[in-house]
Short mmCIF file of C-alpha atoms and ligand atoms in Angstrom, two decimals:
data_model
loop_
_atom_site.label_atom_id
_atom_site.label_comp_id
_atom_site.label_asym_id
_atom_site.label_seq_id
_atom_site.Cartn_x
_atom_site.Cartn_y
_atom_site.Cartn_z
CA UNK A 1 -28.71 -4.60 58.64
CA UNK A 2 -30.96 -4.25 61.72
CA UNK A 3 -30.48 -6.31 64.85
CA UNK A 4 -32.79 -5.99 67.82
CA UNK A 5 -31.78 -7.94 70.87
CA UNK A 6 -33.86 -8.40 74.01
CA UNK A 7 -35.76 -5.12 73.73
CA UNK A 8 -38.05 -4.19 76.61
CA UNK A 9 -40.14 -1.01 76.56
CA UNK A 10 -42.52 0.22 79.24
CA UNK A 11 -45.24 2.83 79.55
CA UNK A 12 -45.02 3.56 83.27
CA UNK A 13 -45.66 0.22 84.89
CA UNK A 14 -47.01 -1.40 81.69
CA UNK A 15 -44.51 -3.73 80.07
CA UNK A 16 -45.63 -3.23 76.46
CA UNK A 17 -42.66 -5.05 74.94
CA UNK A 18 -40.72 -7.81 76.67
CA UNK A 19 -37.35 -9.12 75.60
CA UNK A 20 -38.11 -8.86 71.89
CA UNK A 21 -35.46 -9.84 69.37
CA UNK A 22 -35.52 -9.66 65.60
CA UNK A 23 -33.28 -9.04 62.66
CA UNK A 24 -33.76 -7.63 59.21
CA UNK A 25 -31.28 -8.33 56.43
CA UNK A 26 -30.60 -6.02 53.50
CA UNK A 27 -33.22 -6.40 50.77
CA UNK A 28 -35.77 -8.27 52.87
CA UNK A 29 -39.42 -7.57 53.50
CA UNK A 30 -40.02 -8.47 57.15
CA UNK A 31 -43.51 -8.42 58.64
CA UNK A 32 -44.52 -7.81 62.23
CA UNK A 33 -47.95 -9.26 62.90
CA UNK A 34 -50.14 -9.90 65.91
CA UNK A 35 -53.39 -8.76 67.48
CA UNK A 36 -54.24 -5.32 68.86
CA UNK A 37 -52.06 -4.37 71.77
CA UNK A 38 -49.42 -7.01 71.01
CA UNK A 39 -46.63 -4.43 71.07
CA UNK A 40 -45.98 -4.03 67.34
CA UNK A 41 -46.12 -0.24 67.33
CA UNK A 42 -44.11 -0.11 70.53
CA UNK A 43 -41.41 -2.21 68.88
CA UNK A 44 -40.97 -0.13 65.76
CA UNK A 45 -41.30 3.14 67.68
CA UNK A 46 -38.54 1.90 69.98
CA UNK A 47 -36.36 1.19 66.94
CA UNK A 48 -37.16 4.59 65.38
CA UNK A 49 -36.21 6.42 68.57
CA UNK A 50 -39.73 7.65 69.40
CA UNK A 51 -39.67 5.52 72.55
CA UNK A 52 -36.69 4.77 74.77
CA UNK A 53 -36.29 1.11 75.65
CA UNK A 54 -35.80 0.12 79.26
CA UNK A 55 -33.52 -2.75 78.29
CA UNK A 56 -32.02 -4.41 75.25
CA UNK A 57 -30.07 -3.28 72.24
CA UNK A 58 -30.75 -2.00 68.73
CA UNK A 59 -27.94 -2.14 66.18
CA UNK A 60 -28.13 -0.75 62.66
CA UNK A 61 -25.41 -1.49 60.14
CA UNK A 62 -23.29 -2.82 62.99
CA UNK A 63 -23.54 0.39 65.06
CA UNK A 64 -25.24 0.41 68.45
CA UNK A 65 -28.10 2.92 67.97
CA UNK A 66 -30.06 2.09 71.13
CA UNK A 67 -31.84 5.18 72.44
CA UNK A 68 -30.84 7.40 69.52
CA UNK A 69 -33.27 10.28 68.88
CA UNK A 70 -35.60 10.01 65.84
CA UNK A 71 -33.74 12.61 63.77
CA UNK A 72 -30.46 10.80 64.35
CA UNK A 73 -32.05 7.52 63.30
CA UNK A 74 -33.36 9.22 60.16
CA UNK A 75 -29.91 10.48 59.29
CA UNK A 76 -28.54 7.00 59.94
CA UNK A 77 -30.94 5.66 57.28
CA UNK A 78 -34.00 4.45 59.21
CA UNK A 79 -37.34 6.04 58.25
CA UNK A 80 -40.76 5.39 59.74
CA UNK A 81 -44.20 5.77 58.19
CA UNK A 82 -46.09 6.16 61.46
CA UNK A 83 -49.49 4.81 62.33
CA UNK A 84 -52.17 7.38 61.43
CA UNK A 85 -49.68 8.89 58.94
CA UNK A 86 -49.09 12.10 60.89
CA UNK A 87 -49.00 14.34 57.84
CA UNK A 88 -48.83 18.11 58.05
CA UNK A 89 -52.45 18.54 57.04
CA UNK A 90 -52.29 22.33 56.54
CA UNK A 91 -49.36 22.01 54.16
CA UNK A 92 -49.56 20.95 50.53
CA UNK A 93 -48.43 17.62 49.15
CA UNK A 94 -45.18 19.04 47.80
CA UNK A 95 -44.50 20.89 51.06
CA UNK A 96 -44.90 17.65 53.00
CA UNK A 97 -42.48 15.99 50.61
CA UNK A 98 -39.95 18.79 50.90
CA UNK A 99 -40.07 18.50 54.68
CA UNK A 100 -39.36 14.80 54.26
CA UNK A 101 -36.28 15.69 52.23
CA UNK A 102 -34.67 18.13 54.65
CA UNK A 103 -32.16 15.58 55.86
CA UNK A 104 -30.82 15.14 52.31
CA UNK A 105 -28.26 17.38 50.60
CA UNK A 106 -29.96 20.12 48.55
CA UNK A 107 -28.76 18.63 45.27
CA UNK A 108 -30.47 15.33 45.97
CA UNK A 109 -33.88 16.66 46.89
CA UNK A 110 -35.04 17.39 43.33
CA UNK A 111 -33.99 13.92 42.22
CA UNK A 112 -35.94 12.39 45.11
CA UNK A 113 -39.00 14.54 44.33
CA UNK A 114 -38.88 13.31 40.72
CA UNK A 115 -38.69 9.73 41.95
CA UNK A 116 -41.80 10.29 44.08
CA UNK A 117 -43.69 11.64 41.06
CA UNK A 118 -42.82 8.47 39.18
CA UNK A 119 -43.72 6.17 42.05
CA UNK A 120 -46.90 8.00 43.03
CA UNK A 121 -48.48 9.66 39.97
CA UNK A 122 -51.59 10.40 42.04
CA UNK A 123 -49.55 12.76 44.21
CA UNK A 124 -48.43 14.81 41.20
CA UNK A 125 -52.11 15.44 40.43
CA UNK A 126 -52.56 16.79 43.96
CA UNK A 127 -49.20 18.57 44.17
CA UNK A 128 -50.56 21.84 45.58
CA UNK A 129 -53.51 20.39 47.50
CA UNK A 130 -53.42 20.54 51.29
CA UNK A 131 -52.66 17.12 52.72
CA UNK A 132 -55.79 17.38 54.87
CA UNK A 133 -57.94 17.17 51.73
CA UNK A 134 -56.46 13.92 50.44
CA UNK A 135 -58.41 10.67 50.51
CA UNK A 136 -57.18 7.94 52.85
CA UNK A 137 -55.34 6.15 50.05
CA UNK A 138 -53.69 9.32 48.78
CA UNK A 139 -52.70 10.32 52.31
CA UNK A 140 -51.11 6.93 52.90
CA UNK A 141 -49.15 7.23 49.67
CA UNK A 142 -48.00 10.71 50.71
CA UNK A 143 -46.92 9.41 54.12
CA UNK A 144 -44.87 6.68 52.42
CA UNK A 145 -43.44 9.13 49.88
CA UNK A 146 -42.48 11.57 52.63
CA UNK A 147 -40.52 8.82 54.38
CA UNK A 148 -38.89 7.82 51.07
CA UNK A 149 -37.74 11.43 50.62
CA UNK A 150 -35.16 10.66 53.32
CA UNK A 151 -33.76 8.00 50.94
CA UNK A 152 -33.72 5.46 53.77
CA UNK A 153 -31.80 2.22 53.86
CA UNK A 154 -34.55 0.74 56.01
CA UNK A 155 -38.17 1.80 55.64
CA UNK A 156 -40.48 0.90 58.50
CA UNK A 157 -44.24 1.18 58.09
CA UNK A 158 -46.87 0.98 60.81
CA UNK A 159 -50.18 -0.46 59.57
CA UNK A 160 -50.00 0.99 56.06
CA UNK A 161 -53.29 -0.64 55.00
CA UNK A 162 -55.28 0.36 58.08
CA UNK A 163 -58.61 2.01 57.30
CA UNK A 164 -58.23 1.73 53.52
CA UNK A 165 -60.84 0.39 51.11
CA UNK A 166 -59.89 -3.07 49.74
CA UNK A 167 -58.78 -1.73 46.38
CA UNK A 168 -56.40 0.67 48.12
CA UNK A 169 -55.12 -2.12 50.31
CA UNK A 170 -54.05 -3.76 47.04
CA UNK A 171 -52.27 -0.55 46.04
CA UNK A 172 -50.35 -0.53 49.33
CA UNK A 173 -49.27 -4.16 49.09
CA UNK A 174 -48.30 -3.73 45.42
CA UNK A 175 -46.20 -0.77 46.47
CA UNK A 176 -44.47 -2.80 49.19
CA UNK A 177 -43.55 -5.43 46.57
CA UNK A 178 -42.39 -2.74 44.16
CA UNK A 179 -40.21 -0.95 46.71
CA UNK A 180 -38.64 -4.28 47.57
CA UNK A 181 -38.00 -5.02 43.88
CA UNK A 182 -36.29 -1.61 43.70
CA UNK A 183 -33.91 -2.77 46.44
CA UNK A 184 -35.48 -1.23 49.55
CA UNK A 185 -35.41 -3.06 52.86
CA UNK A 186 -38.75 -3.04 54.64
CA UNK A 187 -40.03 -3.75 58.14
CA UNK A 188 -43.82 -3.59 58.11
CA UNK A 189 -46.33 -3.78 60.96
CA UNK A 190 -49.63 -5.18 59.73
CA UNK A 191 -52.80 -6.50 61.26
CA UNK A 192 -53.74 -7.89 57.88
CA UNK A 193 -51.66 -10.98 58.62
CA UNK A 194 -52.56 -13.02 55.56
CA UNK A 195 -51.70 -10.29 53.08
CA UNK A 196 -48.51 -9.47 54.96
CA UNK A 197 -47.34 -13.08 55.03
CA UNK A 198 -48.02 -13.43 51.31
CA UNK A 199 -45.60 -10.62 50.52
CA UNK A 200 -43.05 -10.99 53.36
CA UNK A 201 -39.79 -12.89 53.11
CA UNK A 202 -39.99 -13.46 56.87
CA UNK A 203 -42.19 -12.34 59.70
CA UNK A 204 -42.37 -12.16 63.47
CA UNK A 205 -45.55 -12.82 65.41
CA UNK A 206 -46.06 -10.77 68.57
CA UNK A 207 -48.50 -11.47 71.37
CA UNK A 208 -48.75 -9.66 74.71
CA UNK A 209 -45.44 -7.88 74.15
CA UNK A 210 -43.46 -10.98 73.22
CA UNK A 211 -42.22 -12.53 69.99
CA UNK A 212 -44.00 -15.89 69.96
CA UNK A 213 -43.12 -17.16 66.48
CA UNK A 214 -40.97 -16.38 63.49
CA UNK A 215 -40.44 -17.91 60.08
CA UNK A 216 -40.81 -17.31 56.39
CA UNK A 217 -44.10 -15.92 55.16
CA UNK A 218 -45.03 -19.31 53.75
CA UNK A 219 -44.10 -21.19 56.93
CA UNK A 220 -46.24 -18.91 59.06
CA UNK A 221 -49.14 -19.04 56.60
CA UNK A 222 -49.13 -22.79 57.18
CA UNK A 223 -49.26 -22.46 60.96
CA UNK A 224 -52.99 -22.84 61.59
CA UNK A 225 -52.24 -23.01 65.31
CA UNK A 226 -51.20 -19.35 65.10
CA UNK A 227 -54.31 -17.95 63.44
CA UNK A 228 -55.83 -17.01 66.77
CA UNK A 229 -52.66 -15.14 67.64
CA UNK A 230 -52.49 -13.31 64.32
CA UNK A 231 -55.77 -11.61 64.86
CA UNK A 232 -56.95 -12.39 68.35
CA UNK A 233 -59.70 -14.42 66.72
CA UNK A 234 -60.14 -16.94 63.92
CA UNK A 235 -59.30 -16.45 60.26
CA UNK A 236 -62.06 -14.85 58.29
CA UNK A 237 -63.06 -15.74 54.75
CA UNK A 238 -60.47 -14.58 52.25
CA UNK A 239 -58.09 -13.11 54.78
CA UNK A 240 -57.95 -11.81 58.25
CA UNK A 241 -58.08 -8.58 60.12
CA UNK A 242 -56.94 -5.07 59.50
CA UNK A 243 -58.97 -4.11 56.48
CA UNK A 244 -61.71 -1.61 56.98
CA UNK A 245 -63.61 0.30 54.36
CA UNK A 246 -63.23 3.66 55.95
CA UNK A 247 -61.55 5.83 53.37
CA UNK A 248 -61.30 8.85 55.59
CA UNK A 249 -59.09 11.88 55.48
CA UNK A 250 -55.72 10.86 56.78
CA UNK A 251 -53.32 12.44 59.07
CA UNK A 252 -52.86 14.94 61.78
CA UNK A 253 -50.05 17.41 62.13
CA UNK A 254 -46.85 16.79 63.99
CA UNK A 255 -44.69 13.82 64.57
CA UNK A 256 -44.58 11.54 67.54
CA UNK A 257 -45.63 8.24 68.93
CA UNK A 258 -48.61 6.75 67.18
CA UNK A 259 -50.57 6.40 70.41
P1 LIG B 301 -52.33 -1.88 67.72
O1 LIG B 301 -52.50 -2.67 66.51
O2 LIG B 301 -53.57 -1.74 68.51
O3 LIG B 301 -51.61 -0.58 67.50
P2 LIG B 301 -49.86 -2.94 68.77
O4 LIG B 301 -49.51 -4.36 68.59
O5 LIG B 301 -49.19 -1.95 67.91
O6 LIG B 301 -51.42 -2.79 68.66
P3 LIG B 301 -48.99 -1.32 70.94
O7 LIG B 301 -49.69 -0.11 70.42
O8 LIG B 301 -47.53 -1.37 70.81
O9 LIG B 301 -49.61 -2.62 70.29
O10 LIG B 301 -49.41 -1.50 72.46
C1 LIG B 301 -48.83 -2.46 73.32
C2 LIG B 301 -49.38 -2.29 74.71
O11 LIG B 301 -48.98 -1.04 75.25
C3 LIG B 301 -50.90 -2.31 74.79
O12 LIG B 301 -51.26 -2.95 75.97
C4 LIG B 301 -51.26 -0.84 74.84
O13 LIG B 301 -52.47 -0.65 75.53
C5 LIG B 301 -50.10 -0.27 75.62
N1 LIG B 301 -49.83 1.13 75.22
C6 LIG B 301 -49.58 1.57 73.98
N2 LIG B 301 -49.33 2.90 73.99
C7 LIG B 301 -49.42 3.29 75.27
C8 LIG B 301 -49.28 4.55 75.94
N3 LIG B 301 -48.96 5.65 75.27
N4 LIG B 301 -49.46 4.56 77.28
C9 LIG B 301 -49.77 3.43 77.97
N5 LIG B 301 -49.92 2.23 77.41
C10 LIG B 301 -49.75 2.15 76.07
#
């Protein structure tokens, strides 16, 4: 479904991503893990069209989509839940969802809205609340629902569990498993490597802008030699990295690169 071949992306003279290759097949959950600054966000933003790669190729469904603008990628079926959510905080929950649905034909939008109510009952309770007043967990669910309103073939998420209380981290990972069971294809950036590998079919490990390992979730979980790379430090008790207990208000207005 998605093929990334030799992608290189720079910020000025900084080579944030070097010659990265990966593929995602229909129906898979693929994880992208690695320490801070490894290039994970740069990679998915380059796929989503938020960044323009300096070299390499991105193909989606067999079509070369390298350098396509974000709205064109959305229409092609690739949606991104960006880091920090980037909700429209002055708009209500339902308004955020309707904005998510603008790429769909009018007749489909109501069906998609109904699906979101079923998937995220908590959002229905906050339907007319401004997104800026949601808790961190609710805001993350809204960010995911907004992306799902585009009815994507491939859903990419950047650090969906970041900053959430542990119980909400469980909600996010349960949701990832549920979306996959419903037939969605997922590419997920996570610093919480252990949790990601437990749910992923396959994963890629990035370090200093390069893909340094790949394998099934179980294979990589067994690679003790990689623990330092996963988190830039050793494994902690009961899991590693990425889980904070800051349940803050999520999101800032606008769309764009996560950094
Ligand atoms: P994190 O978990 O911290 O988001 P990451 O693996 O997603 O890490 P990136 O955000 O892709 O890593 O960053 C890769 C490299 O590019 C880092 O060295 C980072 O400092 C640099 N970088 C990221 N964004 C920019 C930017 N807008 N301008 C300059 N350098 C950047």
